[in-house]
Coordinates of C-alpha atoms and ligand atoms in Angstrom, one line a residue:
M1 CA 94.8 122.0 97.9
K2 CA 96.4 118.7 98.9
A3 CA 98.4 116.9 96.2
F4 CA 99.6 113.3 95.7
T5 CA 102.5 112.0 93.3
V6 CA 101.8 109.0 91.4
A7 CA 104.1 107.0 89.6
V8 CA 102.7 106.0 86.1
I9 CA 104.1 102.8 84.4
A10 CA 101.7 102.7 81.4
G11 CA 103.8 99.6 80.1
D12 CA 102.8 97.9 76.9
G13 CA 100.0 97.4 74.5
I14 CA 96.7 98.8 75.6
G15 CA 98.3 99.9 79.0
P16 CA 99.3 103.3 77.6
E17 CA 95.9 103.7 75.7
V18 CA 93.9 102.9 79.0
I19 CA 96.0 104.7 81.2
E20 CA 96.1 107.8 79.2
A21 CA 92.2 107.7 78.6
A22 CA 91.8 107.6 82.5
I23 CA 94.2 110.1 83.7
P24 CA 91.9 113.3 82.6
I25 CA 88.9 111.8 84.3
L26 CA 90.9 111.0 87.4
D27 CA 92.0 114.6 87.6
R28 CA 88.6 115.8 87.2
V29 CA 87.2 114.0 90.0
A30 CA 90.4 114.8 92.1
A31 CA 89.7 118.4 91.5
K32 CA 86.1 118.0 92.4
H33 CA 87.0 116.4 95.8
S34 CA 89.9 119.4 96.4
F35 CA 92.8 117.3 95.7
A36 CA 95.3 117.0 92.9
I37 CA 97.6 114.3 91.5
R38 CA 101.1 114.9 90.2
W39 CA 101.5 112.4 87.6
E40 CA 105.1 111.3 87.1
R41 CA 105.3 109.0 83.8
L42 CA 108.0 106.3 83.8
P43 CA 109.2 104.7 80.5
Y44 CA 109.5 101.1 81.9
S45 CA 107.9 98.7 79.4
A46 CA 108.8 96.1 76.9
A47 CA 109.9 98.8 74.1
H48 CA 112.2 100.1 76.8
Y49 CA 113.6 96.8 77.8
L50 CA 114.2 95.9 74.3
K51 CA 116.3 99.3 73.6
T52 CA 117.9 99.5 77.0
K53 CA 118.1 95.9 78.4
E54 CA 116.8 97.9 81.6
T55 CA 113.7 96.5 83.3
L56 CA 113.2 98.5 86.4
P57 CA 116.6 100.0 87.6
D58 CA 117.4 100.2 91.3
A59 CA 117.2 104.0 91.5
A60 CA 113.8 103.8 90.1
F61 CA 112.6 101.3 92.5
R62 CA 113.9 103.3 95.3
R63 CA 112.0 106.4 94.1
L64 CA 108.9 104.1 93.9
Q65 CA 109.6 102.9 97.5
N66 CA 110.3 106.1 99.2
D67 CA 109.0 109.1 97.1
V68 CA 105.6 108.4 95.7
D69 CA 102.1 108.1 97.1
A70 CA 101.1 105.3 94.6
I71 CA 101.9 103.5 91.5
F72 CA 99.3 103.4 88.6
L73 CA 100.4 100.6 86.2
G74 CA 98.7 99.7 82.8
A75 CA 99.6 96.4 81.6
L76 CA 103.0 94.5 80.9
G77 CA 103.4 91.8 78.2
D78 CA 104.7 92.1 74.8
P79 CA 105.0 89.3 72.1
R80 CA 108.7 90.4 71.3
V81 CA 109.8 89.6 74.9
P82 CA 108.2 85.9 75.1
G83 CA 110.0 85.4 78.5
N84 CA 108.2 88.4 79.9
E85 CA 111.6 89.2 81.7
H86 CA 110.4 92.9 82.1
A87 CA 107.1 92.1 83.6
R88 CA 108.4 89.7 86.2
D89 CA 110.9 92.5 87.2
I90 CA 108.5 95.3 87.3
L91 CA 105.1 93.8 88.3
L92 CA 106.2 90.9 90.3
G93 CA 109.4 92.6 91.5
L94 CA 107.3 95.4 93.0
R95 CA 104.7 93.5 94.4
F96 CA 107.2 91.2 96.4
K97 CA 109.8 94.1 97.0
L98 CA 107.1 96.3 98.5
D99 CA 105.7 93.4 100.2
L100 CA 102.1 94.2 98.7
Y101 CA 100.7 91.1 100.2
V102 CA 96.9 91.9 99.2
N103 CA 95.7 91.7 95.8
F104 CA 92.2 93.2 96.1
R105 CA 89.8 92.6 93.2
P106 CA 86.4 93.7 93.6
V107 CA 83.7 91.8 91.3
E108 CA 80.6 94.0 90.9
L109 CA 77.7 93.9 88.3
L110 CA 77.3 97.7 87.3
H111 CA 74.8 97.0 84.5
P112 CA 72.4 94.0 84.5
D113 CA 73.1 93.1 80.8
L114 CA 76.8 92.6 81.4
T115 CA 76.4 89.2 82.9
P116 CA 76.1 85.9 80.8
L117 CA 73.8 84.8 84.0
R118 CA 70.2 84.7 83.6
N119 CA 69.0 85.8 86.9
P120 CA 72.0 87.8 88.3
G121 CA 70.5 89.5 91.2
S122 CA 73.1 91.7 92.9
I123 CA 76.7 90.4 92.3
D124 CA 78.9 92.2 94.8
F125 CA 82.0 90.5 96.1
V126 CA 85.7 91.1 96.4
I127 CA 88.5 88.7 96.3
F128 CA 91.5 88.9 98.7
R129 CA 94.4 87.2 96.7
E130 CA 97.3 86.3 98.5
N131 CA 100.1 88.3 96.5
T132 CA 103.5 87.3 97.7
E133 CA 103.6 83.5 98.2
G134 CA 102.1 80.4 96.7
Q135 CA 103.6 79.2 93.4
Y136 CA 104.4 82.7 92.1
L137 CA 107.6 82.8 94.0
G138 CA 109.0 80.7 91.0
R139 CA 110.5 78.1 93.3
G140 CA 111.3 74.6 92.1
R141 CA 113.6 72.7 89.6
S142 CA 113.6 71.9 86.1
S143 CA 115.7 69.0 84.9
G144 CA 115.2 66.9 81.8
D145 CA 111.5 65.7 81.7
E146 CA 111.0 66.5 85.6
H147 CA 109.5 70.0 86.2
V148 CA 108.7 70.7 89.8
A149 CA 107.0 73.9 91.0
E150 CA 107.0 74.5 94.6
E151 CA 104.1 76.3 96.5
V152 CA 105.0 78.5 99.5
N153 CA 102.5 79.0 102.3
T154 CA 104.0 80.3 105.4
G155 CA 102.2 81.0 108.5
K156 CA 102.7 84.6 108.3
G157 CA 101.7 85.0 105.0
V158 CA 98.5 83.1 105.3
E159 CA 97.5 84.7 108.6
R160 CA 98.1 88.3 107.3
I161 CA 96.0 87.9 104.2
I162 CA 93.1 86.2 105.9
R163 CA 93.2 88.8 108.6
A164 CA 93.2 91.5 106.2
A165 CA 90.0 90.0 104.4
F166 CA 88.3 89.9 108.0
E167 CA 89.3 93.5 108.9
W168 CA 88.1 94.5 105.4
A169 CA 84.8 92.9 105.8
K170 CA 84.4 94.3 109.4
A171 CA 85.2 97.8 108.4
H172 CA 82.7 97.6 105.3
G173 CA 79.5 96.3 107.0
K174 CA 80.0 92.7 105.5
T175 CA 78.6 89.7 107.3
R176 CA 80.4 86.7 105.7
V177 CA 84.1 85.8 104.7
T178 CA 84.9 82.7 102.6
M179 CA 88.2 80.9 102.6
S180 CA 89.0 78.7 99.6
D181 CA 91.8 76.2 99.5
K182 CA 92.2 72.8 98.1
S183 CA 93.2 71.0 101.6
N184 CA 91.2 67.8 100.6
A185 CA 93.9 67.2 98.0
I186 CA 97.0 69.1 98.8
P187 CA 98.1 68.4 102.6
T188 CA 99.9 71.7 103.0
H189 CA 96.8 73.6 102.6
R190 CA 96.1 72.6 105.9
I191 CA 97.8 75.7 107.3
W192 CA 94.9 77.6 105.4
Q193 CA 92.4 75.8 107.7
D194 CA 94.3 76.0 110.8
K195 CA 94.8 80.0 110.4
F196 CA 91.4 80.5 109.1
R197 CA 89.6 78.8 111.9
A198 CA 91.9 80.7 114.7
I199 CA 91.3 84.0 113.1
A200 CA 87.6 83.6 112.6
R201 CA 87.1 83.2 116.3
E202 CA 88.3 86.8 116.6
Y203 CA 85.7 87.8 114.3
A204 CA 82.6 86.4 116.1
E205 CA 80.2 88.9 114.5
L206 CA 81.2 87.7 110.8
T207 CA 80.1 84.1 109.4
A208 CA 83.2 82.3 108.5
E209 CA 82.9 79.6 105.8
H210 CA 85.2 77.6 103.7
R211 CA 84.8 76.1 100.2
Y212 CA 87.1 73.9 98.2
V213 CA 88.4 75.9 95.1
D214 CA 86.7 73.6 92.6
A215 CA 83.4 73.7 94.5
L216 CA 83.6 77.6 94.8
A217 CA 84.1 77.9 91.0
L218 CA 81.0 76.0 90.4
E219 CA 78.9 77.8 93.1
L220 CA 80.3 81.3 91.8
V221 CA 78.7 80.6 88.4
R222 CA 75.3 79.2 90.1
E223 CA 74.9 81.6 93.1
P224 CA 77.3 84.5 93.0
Q225 CA 75.0 86.7 94.9
R226 CA 75.6 84.9 98.1
F227 CA 79.4 85.8 98.3
Q228 CA 80.7 88.9 99.9
V229 CA 84.5 88.6 100.7
I230 CA 86.5 85.7 99.3
V231 CA 90.1 85.0 100.7
T232 CA 92.6 82.5 98.9
N233 CA 96.0 81.8 97.7
N234 CA 97.8 83.4 94.9
L235 CA 96.9 81.1 92.0
Y236 CA 93.5 80.5 93.0
G237 CA 92.9 84.1 93.4
D238 CA 94.3 84.9 90.0
I239 CA 92.0 82.3 88.4
L240 CA 88.9 83.0 90.3
S241 CA 89.3 86.9 89.7
D242 CA 89.0 86.1 85.9
L243 CA 85.9 84.0 86.5
G244 CA 84.4 86.7 88.6
A245 CA 85.4 89.4 85.7
G246 CA 83.6 87.0 83.4
L247 CA 80.4 87.2 85.6
V248 CA 80.1 91.0 85.3
G249 CA 81.3 92.0 82.0
G250 CA 84.8 90.8 81.2
L251 CA 88.4 91.8 81.6
G252 CA 87.6 95.6 80.4
T253 CA 85.8 96.3 83.5
A254 CA 87.8 94.7 86.4
A255 CA 89.9 96.7 88.8
S256 CA 92.5 95.7 91.2
A257 CA 94.8 96.9 94.0
N258 CA 98.1 95.6 95.3
L259 CA 98.3 96.8 99.1
H260 CA 100.2 96.3 102.3
P261 CA 97.4 97.5 104.9
G262 CA 98.8 100.2 107.1
R263 CA 101.4 101.2 104.8
R264 CA 101.7 103.8 102.2
H265 CA 103.0 101.6 99.4
A266 CA 100.4 100.6 96.9
L267 CA 100.3 99.7 93.4
F268 CA 97.0 99.9 91.3
E269 CA 96.6 98.1 87.9
P270 CA 93.4 96.8 85.8
V271 CA 93.2 92.9 86.1
H272 CA 93.6 92.7 82.3
G273 CA 96.7 92.2 80.5
S274 CA 98.3 94.2 77.6
A275 CA 95.9 92.4 75.0
P276 CA 98.2 92.6 72.1
A277 CA 95.4 91.4 69.8
I278 CA 93.6 94.8 70.0
A279 CA 96.5 97.2 71.0
G280 CA 96.7 100.2 68.7
K281 CA 93.3 100.2 67.4
G282 CA 91.8 102.6 69.7
V283 CA 89.1 100.2 71.0
A284 CA 90.4 99.1 74.5
N285 CA 87.9 99.6 77.2
P286 CA 89.1 102.2 79.7
V287 CA 86.7 101.4 82.3
A288 CA 88.9 98.9 84.2
A289 CA 91.5 101.5 84.3
V290 CA 89.1 104.3 85.5
L291 CA 87.8 102.1 88.4
T292 CA 91.3 101.1 89.2
G293 CA 92.0 104.8 89.7
G294 CA 88.9 104.8 92.2
L295 CA 90.6 102.2 94.0
M296 CA 93.7 104.5 94.3
F297 CA 91.5 107.4 95.5
E298 CA 90.2 105.2 98.2
H299 CA 93.7 104.3 99.4
L300 CA 94.6 108.0 99.2
G301 CA 91.5 108.8 101.6
Y302 CA 88.9 109.8 99.3
P303 CA 86.3 107.2 99.1
A304 CA 83.5 109.7 97.7
A305 CA 85.7 110.4 94.8
S306 CA 85.9 106.5 93.9
A307 CA 82.1 106.6 94.3
D308 CA 81.6 109.3 92.0
L309 CA 83.9 107.4 89.3
K310 CA 81.7 104.3 89.9
Q311 CA 78.4 106.2 89.5
A312 CA 79.7 107.8 86.2
V313 CA 80.7 104.3 84.9
R314 CA 77.3 103.1 85.7
T315 CA 75.5 105.9 83.7
V316 CA 77.7 105.6 80.8
L317 CA 77.4 102.0 80.6
A318 CA 73.5 102.2 80.8
S319 CA 73.8 105.0 78.0
R320 CA 75.3 102.1 75.8
T321 CA 78.4 104.1 75.1
R322 CA 80.5 101.0 75.3
T323 CA 83.6 99.5 73.6
P324 CA 83.3 96.3 71.5
D325 CA 84.4 93.8 74.3
L326 CA 81.0 95.0 76.0
G327 CA 78.9 94.7 72.6
G328 CA 79.2 98.6 71.7
E329 CA 81.0 100.2 68.7
A330 CA 82.4 103.2 70.8
R331 CA 86.0 103.9 70.8
T332 CA 88.4 104.2 73.9
T333 CA 88.2 108.0 73.6
A334 CA 84.3 108.1 73.3
V335 CA 83.8 106.2 76.4
A336 CA 86.6 108.3 78.2
R337 CA 85.0 111.6 76.9
A338 CA 81.3 110.5 78.1
L339 CA 82.8 109.6 81.6
A340 CA 84.7 113.0 81.8
D341 CA 81.7 114.9 80.9
L342 CA 79.8 113.1 83.8
V343 CA 82.3 113.8 86.5
Ligands
LIG1 P1 97.9 88.6 80.8 O1 98.5 87.0 80.5 O2 98.6 89.6 81.1 O3 96.6 88.2 81.7 P2 96.4 88.0 78.3 O4 96.8 88.3 77.0 O5 96.3 86.5 78.7 O6 97.3 88.7 79.3 P3 94.4 90.1 78.4 O7 95.6 90.8 77.8 O8 94.2 90.5 79.8 O9 95.0 88.6 78.6 O10 93.3 89.9 77.4 C1 92.6 88.9 77.0 C2 91.6 89.3 76.1 O11 90.6 90.1 76.7 C3 92.3 90.3 75.0 O12 92.7 89.9 73.8 C4 91.1 91.2 74.8 O13 90.2 90.6 73.7 C5 90.3 91.4 75.9 N1 90.5 92.4 76.7 C6 91.2 92.7 77.9 N2 91.4 93.7 78.5 C7 90.6 94.6 77.7 C8 90.1 95.8 77.6 N3 90.6 96.9 78.4 N4 89.3 96.5 76.7 C9 88.8 95.4 75.6 N5 89.2 94.2 75.7 C10 90.0 93.7 76.6

């Protein structure tokens, strides 16, 4: 049986709760599809940082770089580390150093009553968020009363994320790609316009359209059904994917993958953070972590295993075994058990 090694960084807050709930479900689906996962649990977290002053040691980074098939991460963030140094080193560090330039965030309505919209129809789009540039490089300066944040958009960076979005659209039978920027107010965003126009010409079979990010936010609420693939920069992708999550049930169900197409390196994490307010209470929704595991299985070459997970989630949500964030009363373990029974 084929076996993969997956490094687990469960992290902080609800991270360990949702990851440990998801793992047995993922094991069952893997077994059904004739593969296995060797989970390798790593201790890096706020607690570890507070105890040892260590965020992600070099040797651990090298192992993640060279010796594992994927990284499965829960959440990082803890009120005891207000500067979030460990999260910056671990999550942003892995995204940047492994050059995981695609943050892939699907938005899909898995049960009609999970949306606050009146006539939702079928909401099913993905966001390609640029993951290695923009304002997240932390460049700029702070002195006295002046704080300047720089936003980096390179030709290479913009081109490769746009191309990844078109490639994915083509491979998945989509017909439209929407690029979003704010080039009417931020002159440097013209690079997004230029690259998008040039790359779109190579994909004549796909409709290429543009929306300023403010207009897109409005349209996503009014008519989310018309979008299929959205490609945008790091900051706008971060914000629009929370908006997207809000359209389909909230952060408790939103999955994400950090990828470098064509390479083995990949990191999978729910969109949500460590949610300290509900940590330790046993009520965190494990669905985002389970669907994130599905994205990992797709990356490892098992899309049917991912489809099984999604179908189990649909069934459980319809049965109303839901955690409180979705209006239910079920605990994390009850939702996980229901999912495991189905797969
Ligand atoms: P970050 O800055 O890392 O995004 P945050 O604290 O701003 O973190 P989250 O930790 O993602 O945001 O959570 C915001 C709120 O959403 C939480 O307080 C919680 O109420 C809800 N939430 C997020 N994830 C879950 C989940 N898996 N299950 C239930 N509720 C969740």
